[in-house]
mmCIF file of C-alpha atoms in Angstrom:
data_model
loop_
_atom_site.group_PDB
_atom_site.id
_atom_site.type_symbol
_atom_site.label_atom_id
_atom_site.label_comp_id
_atom_site.label_asym_id
_atom_site.label_seq_id
_atom_site.Cartn_x
_atom_site.Cartn_y
_atom_site.Cartn_z
ATOM 1 C CA ASP A 1 -12.734 5.802 -11.549
ATOM 2 C CA VAL A 2 -9.270 5.741 -11.321
ATOM 3 C CA LYS A 3 -8.201 2.590 -12.866
ATOM 4 C CA VAL A 4 -4.807 0.726 -12.499
ATOM 5 C CA THR A 5 -3.740 -2.319 -14.922
ATOM 6 C CA GLN A 6 -1.175 -4.490 -14.151
ATOM 7 C CA SER A 7 -0.331 -6.536 -17.262
ATOM 8 C CA SER A 8 -1.185 -10.517 -15.388
ATOM 9 C CA ARG A 9 -2.439 -11.665 -12.481
ATOM 10 C CA TYR A 10 -0.235 -14.489 -12.421
ATOM 11 C CA LEU A 11 3.044 -14.874 -13.485
ATOM 12 C CA VAL A 12 5.374 -18.048 -13.413
ATOM 13 C CA LYS A 13 9.132 -17.556 -14.151
ATOM 14 C CA ARG A 14 12.258 -19.785 -13.969
ATOM 15 C CA THR A 15 15.715 -18.638 -11.590
ATOM 16 C CA GLY A 16 17.696 -16.515 -13.573
ATOM 17 C CA GLU A 17 15.403 -15.060 -16.219
ATOM 18 C CA LYS A 18 14.226 -11.317 -17.011
ATOM 19 C CA VAL A 19 10.874 -10.903 -15.840
ATOM 20 C CA PHE A 20 8.759 -7.779 -16.893
ATOM 21 C CA LEU A 21 5.978 -6.356 -14.900
ATOM 22 C CA GLU A 22 3.635 -3.787 -16.297
ATOM 23 C CA CYS A 23 1.206 -1.138 -15.223
ATOM 24 C CA VAL A 24 -0.645 1.100 -16.854
ATOM 25 C CA GLN A 25 -3.177 3.849 -15.370
ATOM 26 C CA ASP A 26 -5.858 5.990 -16.566
ATOM 27 C CA MET A 27 -5.590 9.495 -14.821
ATOM 28 C CA ASP A 28 -2.928 11.566 -15.827
ATOM 29 C CA HIS A 29 -1.304 10.844 -12.207
ATOM 30 C CA GLU A 30 2.593 11.967 -12.007
ATOM 31 C CA ASN A 31 3.215 9.689 -9.169
ATOM 32 C CA MET A 32 3.762 5.675 -9.788
ATOM 33 C CA PHE A 33 4.762 2.919 -7.219
ATOM 34 C CA TRP A 34 5.460 -0.301 -7.231
ATOM 35 C CA TYR A 35 5.421 -2.402 -3.923
ATOM 36 C CA ARG A 36 5.869 -5.889 -3.195
ATOM 37 C CA GLN A 37 3.532 -7.804 -0.239
ATOM 38 C CA ASP A 38 4.670 -10.699 1.768
ATOM 39 C CA PRO A 39 2.571 -12.022 4.881
ATOM 40 C CA GLY A 40 3.607 -10.184 7.863
ATOM 41 C CA LEU A 41 5.349 -7.878 6.288
ATOM 42 C CA GLY A 42 3.020 -5.645 4.861
ATOM 43 C CA LEU A 43 3.874 -3.590 1.419
ATOM 44 C CA ARG A 44 7.572 -2.391 1.125
ATOM 45 C CA LEU A 45 8.235 0.008 -1.829
ATOM 46 C CA ILE A 46 10.314 -1.153 -4.164
ATOM 47 C CA TYR A 47 10.515 2.183 -6.189
ATOM 48 C CA PHE A 48 8.480 4.794 -7.165
ATOM 49 C CA SER A 49 8.765 7.330 -10.048
ATOM 50 C CA TYR A 50 7.295 11.393 -9.991
ATOM 51 C CA ASP A 51 7.911 11.954 -13.875
ATOM 52 C CA VAL A 52 8.605 10.392 -17.209
ATOM 53 C CA LYS A 53 11.841 8.958 -17.091
ATOM 54 C CA MET A 54 12.576 9.669 -13.536
ATOM 55 C CA LYS A 55 12.544 6.908 -10.795
ATOM 56 C CA GLU A 56 13.809 6.763 -7.165
ATOM 57 C CA LYS A 57 14.588 3.800 -5.082
ATOM 58 C CA GLY A 58 12.720 2.750 -2.293
ATOM 59 C CA ASP A 59 12.852 0.359 0.941
ATOM 60 C CA ILE A 60 13.808 -2.477 -0.936
ATOM 61 C CA PRO A 61 15.512 -2.070 -4.395
ATOM 62 C CA GLU A 62 18.201 -4.568 -4.819
ATOM 63 C CA GLY A 63 17.311 -6.680 -7.619
ATOM 64 C CA TYR A 64 15.306 -4.675 -9.420
ATOM 65 C CA SER A 65 15.155 -1.945 -12.011
ATOM 66 C CA VAL A 66 12.191 0.212 -13.054
ATOM 67 C CA SER A 67 11.385 1.989 -16.707
ATOM 68 C CA ARG A 68 8.792 4.866 -17.046
ATOM 69 C CA GLU A 69 9.015 6.246 -20.819
ATOM 70 C CA LYS A 70 5.230 7.420 -21.008
ATOM 71 C CA LYS A 71 3.362 9.129 -18.138
ATOM 72 C CA GLU A 72 0.892 6.282 -17.968
ATOM 73 C CA ARG A 73 2.766 3.299 -17.809
ATOM 74 C CA PHE A 74 5.073 2.172 -15.295
ATOM 75 C CA SER A 75 7.614 -1.122 -15.697
ATOM 76 C CA LEU A 76 9.198 -3.384 -12.915
ATOM 77 C CA ILE A 77 11.995 -5.734 -14.154
ATOM 78 C CA LEU A 78 13.397 -8.098 -12.642
ATOM 79 C CA GLU A 79 16.789 -8.268 -14.109
ATOM 80 C CA SER A 80 17.887 -11.626 -13.000
ATOM 81 C CA ALA A 81 14.653 -13.977 -11.010
ATOM 82 C CA SER A 82 15.683 -15.297 -8.051
ATOM 83 C CA THR A 83 13.106 -17.623 -5.749
ATOM 84 C CA ASN A 84 13.457 -15.074 -3.404
ATOM 85 C CA GLN A 85 11.557 -12.691 -5.411
ATOM 86 C CA THR A 86 8.759 -14.788 -5.363
ATOM 87 C CA SER A 87 5.459 -12.569 -4.073
ATOM 88 C CA MET A 88 2.368 -10.343 -5.017
ATOM 89 C CA TYR A 89 3.557 -7.663 -6.802
ATOM 90 C CA LEU A 90 1.348 -4.071 -6.323
ATOM 91 C CA CYS A 91 1.633 -0.940 -8.840
ATOM 92 C CA ALA A 92 0.078 2.001 -7.724
ATOM 93 C CA SER A 93 -0.765 5.571 -8.715
ATOM 94 C CA SER A 94 -1.251 8.670 -7.293
ATOM 95 C CA SER A 95 -1.692 12.306 -8.268
ATOM 96 C CA VAL A 96 0.472 15.335 -6.297
ATOM 97 C CA ARG A 97 -2.395 17.401 -5.504
ATOM 98 C CA GLY A 98 -2.864 17.280 -1.782
ATOM 99 C CA ASP A 99 -3.765 14.625 0.075
ATOM 100 C CA GLN A 100 -4.501 12.490 -2.836
ATOM 101 C CA PRO A 101 -4.418 8.792 -2.198
ATOM 102 C CA GLN A 102 -2.242 6.129 -3.668
ATOM 103 C CA HIS A 103 -4.939 4.083 -6.297
ATOM 104 C CA PHE A 104 -3.881 0.392 -6.806
ATOM 105 C CA GLY A 105 -3.814 -2.211 -9.001
ATOM 106 C CA ASP A 106 -4.914 -5.814 -8.056
ATOM 107 C CA GLY A 107 -1.729 -7.220 -7.967
ATOM 108 C CA THR A 108 0.322 -10.031 -10.206
ATOM 109 C CA ARG A 109 1.364 -13.010 -7.964
ATOM 110 C CA LEU A 110 4.874 -13.845 -9.402
ATOM 111 C CA SER A 111 6.441 -17.632 -8.903
ATOM 112 C CA ILE A 112 9.585 -17.973 -9.353
ATOM 113 C CA LEU A 113 10.740 -21.842 -9.721
ATOM 114 C CA GLN B 1 13.744 -0.759 10.177
ATOM 115 C CA GLN B 2 9.816 -0.739 10.820
ATOM 116 C CA GLN B 3 8.628 2.529 11.266
ATOM 117 C CA VAL B 4 4.848 2.034 11.605
ATOM 118 C CA LYS B 5 4.082 -1.017 13.963
ATOM 119 C CA GLN B 6 0.497 -2.028 13.640
ATOM 120 C CA SER B 7 -1.277 -4.841 15.784
ATOM 121 C CA PRO B 8 -2.668 -7.593 15.953
ATOM 122 C CA GLN B 9 -1.396 -9.735 12.897
ATOM 123 C CA SER B 10 -5.018 -11.396 12.855
ATOM 124 C CA LEU B 11 -8.699 -10.613 14.721
ATOM 125 C CA ILE B 12 -11.926 -12.522 14.878
ATOM 126 C CA VAL B 13 -15.137 -11.108 15.945
ATOM 127 C CA GLN B 14 -18.768 -11.715 15.903
ATOM 128 C CA LYS B 15 -21.199 -9.373 13.985
ATOM 129 C CA GLY B 16 -22.125 -6.637 15.541
ATOM 130 C CA GLY B 17 -18.499 -6.175 17.555
ATOM 131 C CA ILE B 18 -16.032 -3.320 17.777
ATOM 132 C CA PRO B 19 -12.840 -4.673 16.093
ATOM 133 C CA ILE B 20 -9.677 -2.404 16.864
ATOM 134 C CA ILE B 21 -6.449 -2.093 15.298
ATOM 135 C CA ASN B 22 -3.730 -0.450 16.466
ATOM 136 C CA CYS B 23 -0.689 1.435 14.906
ATOM 137 C CA ALA B 24 2.691 3.268 16.419
ATOM 138 C CA TYR B 25 5.321 5.246 14.858
ATOM 139 C CA GLU B 26 8.362 6.463 15.624
ATOM 140 C CA ASN B 27 9.223 9.166 13.007
ATOM 141 C CA THR B 28 7.574 12.854 14.257
ATOM 142 C CA ALA B 29 7.833 13.946 10.805
ATOM 143 C CA PHE B 30 4.729 11.951 9.676
ATOM 144 C CA ASP B 31 1.865 13.987 9.429
ATOM 145 C CA TYR B 32 -0.944 12.001 7.374
ATOM 146 C CA PHE B 33 -1.936 8.742 8.418
ATOM 147 C CA PRO B 34 -4.260 7.129 6.059
ATOM 148 C CA TRP B 35 -6.099 3.343 6.649
ATOM 149 C CA TYR B 36 -6.134 0.837 3.561
ATOM 150 C CA GLN B 37 -8.563 -1.856 3.463
ATOM 151 C CA GLN B 38 -7.638 -4.981 0.933
ATOM 152 C CA PHE B 39 -10.349 -7.424 0.200
ATOM 153 C CA PRO B 40 -8.748 -10.823 -1.421
ATOM 154 C CA GLY B 41 -7.897 -10.531 -4.924
ATOM 155 C CA LYS B 42 -7.762 -7.203 -5.090
ATOM 156 C CA GLY B 43 -5.602 -3.996 -4.176
ATOM 157 C CA PRO B 44 -5.553 -1.871 -1.275
ATOM 158 C CA ALA B 45 -8.092 1.063 -1.391
ATOM 159 C CA LEU B 46 -7.962 4.108 0.951
ATOM 160 C CA LEU B 47 -10.346 3.687 3.655
ATOM 161 C CA ILE B 48 -9.975 6.694 5.959
ATOM 162 C CA ALA B 49 -7.422 9.045 6.708
ATOM 163 C CA ILE B 50 -6.329 11.970 9.575
ATOM 164 C CA ARG B 51 -3.791 14.617 9.759
ATOM 165 C CA PRO B 52 -2.137 14.884 13.401
ATOM 166 C CA ASP B 53 -3.879 18.370 14.221
ATOM 167 C CA VAL B 54 -7.339 16.402 15.610
ATOM 168 C CA SER B 55 -8.106 13.442 17.340
ATOM 169 C CA GLU B 56 -10.683 11.738 15.778
ATOM 170 C CA LYS B 57 -12.419 11.145 12.327
ATOM 171 C CA LYS B 58 -15.096 9.396 12.136
ATOM 172 C CA GLU B 59 -16.425 8.162 8.148
ATOM 173 C CA GLY B 60 -19.938 6.001 8.381
ATOM 174 C CA ARG B 61 -19.103 3.203 10.877
ATOM 175 C CA PHE B 62 -15.277 3.505 10.623
ATOM 176 C CA THR B 63 -13.495 5.855 13.327
ATOM 177 C CA ILE B 64 -9.566 6.865 13.530
ATOM 178 C CA SER B 65 -8.472 7.692 17.130
ATOM 179 C CA PHE B 66 -5.141 9.623 17.053
ATOM 180 C CA ASN B 67 -2.800 10.033 20.116
ATOM 181 C CA LYS B 68 -0.230 12.701 19.159
ATOM 182 C CA SER B 69 2.054 12.248 22.693
ATOM 183 C CA ALA B 70 1.624 8.693 22.386
ATOM 184 C CA LYS B 71 2.557 8.479 18.955
ATOM 185 C CA GLN B 72 -0.474 6.165 18.075
ATOM 186 C CA PHE B 73 -3.438 5.605 16.045
ATOM 187 C CA SER B 74 -6.316 2.790 15.556
ATOM 188 C CA LEU B 75 -9.117 2.327 13.896
ATOM 189 C CA HIS B 76 -12.361 1.380 14.843
ATOM 190 C CA ILE B 77 -15.413 -0.172 12.806
ATOM 191 C CA MET B 78 -18.796 0.196 14.680
ATOM 192 C CA ASP B 79 -20.808 -2.610 13.998
ATOM 193 C CA SER B 80 -18.677 -4.767 11.984
ATOM 194 C CA GLN B 81 -20.394 -6.674 9.452
ATOM 195 C CA PRO B 82 -19.284 -10.118 7.420
ATOM 196 C CA GLY B 83 -18.506 -7.784 4.583
ATOM 197 C CA ASP B 84 -15.881 -6.249 6.344
ATOM 198 C CA SER B 85 -13.496 -9.185 6.208
ATOM 199 C CA ALA B 86 -10.667 -8.088 4.679
ATOM 200 C CA THR B 87 -7.225 -6.744 5.869
ATOM 201 C CA TYR B 88 -6.469 -3.636 6.628
ATOM 202 C CA PHE B 89 -3.202 -1.857 6.527
ATOM 203 C CA CYS B 90 -2.426 1.410 8.582
ATOM 204 C CA ALA B 91 0.434 3.913 6.935
ATOM 205 C CA ALA B 92 2.078 7.075 7.292
ATOM 206 C CA ARG B 93 3.909 9.389 5.155
ATOM 207 C CA ILE B 94 6.598 11.963 5.922
ATOM 208 C CA SER B 95 5.755 15.662 5.778
ATOM 209 C CA GLY B 96 6.622 17.652 2.772
ATOM 210 C CA SER B 97 6.652 13.945 0.941
ATOM 211 C CA ALA B 98 3.980 13.783 -1.583
ATOM 212 C CA ARG B 99 4.852 10.707 -2.563
ATOM 213 C CA GLN B 100 6.163 7.769 0.139
ATOM 214 C CA LEU B 101 3.652 5.984 2.646
ATOM 215 C CA THR B 102 5.247 3.843 4.746
ATOM 216 C CA PHE B 103 3.109 0.862 5.788
ATOM 217 C CA GLY B 104 2.322 -1.240 8.849
ATOM 218 C CA SER B 105 2.434 -4.979 8.610
ATOM 219 C CA GLY B 106 -1.395 -5.120 7.990
ATOM 220 C CA THR B 107 -4.056 -7.086 10.537
ATOM 221 C CA GLN B 108 -6.490 -9.792 8.872
ATOM 222 C CA LEU B 109 -9.831 -9.156 10.256
ATOM 223 C CA THR B 110 -12.745 -12.165 10.431
ATOM 224 C CA VAL B 111 -16.128 -10.976 11.287
ATOM 225 C CA LEU B 112 -18.440 -13.972 11.671
ATOM 226 C CA PRO B 113 -21.713 -14.036 10.636
#
């Protein structure tokens, strides 16, 4: 089974802090994604990466950056956390072959105080 | 701009009922339409998917109906069970893009015993 592991289930940080969310997948997938999930808004794509050191902006990249130094690891960085970034963050990965599904981690609930 | 509109936001049915969740899209470049199921505390997982060259796809108790001319698709759950209680997301992918999914806003389904 594909496993996507997010480093923290719950995280509490303060406004202005630099926050790192880590994600690791074990299936050698080329694509990796970061979403945020908010009630009534569904899943919104922040950034995705289709290869090591490659990244593309999603729908809501403002206030975020990403890093992919190794194929299995994709990090989301909040440069200066703000209260409106309090949310559930989901990481996903997928193969580039055919109609392969995205496999999600169980999420990190981030609270910015 | 929300490209995939999902309704209803929440749905309560009795065990054995047939909940129906609807999605509508505007972009005719979408060519792949998956549904994801999310249980509390877990990430979404692929449930069933359809391409626009077929009008219906069935897997077990789950059926997708697709109306290309109306640009609508829906999920039907036959003989629903309390274990089907979850949040359901429809999604769509643009032709030629192996990466990005646009998600609907989600439907929280409760199946009463």
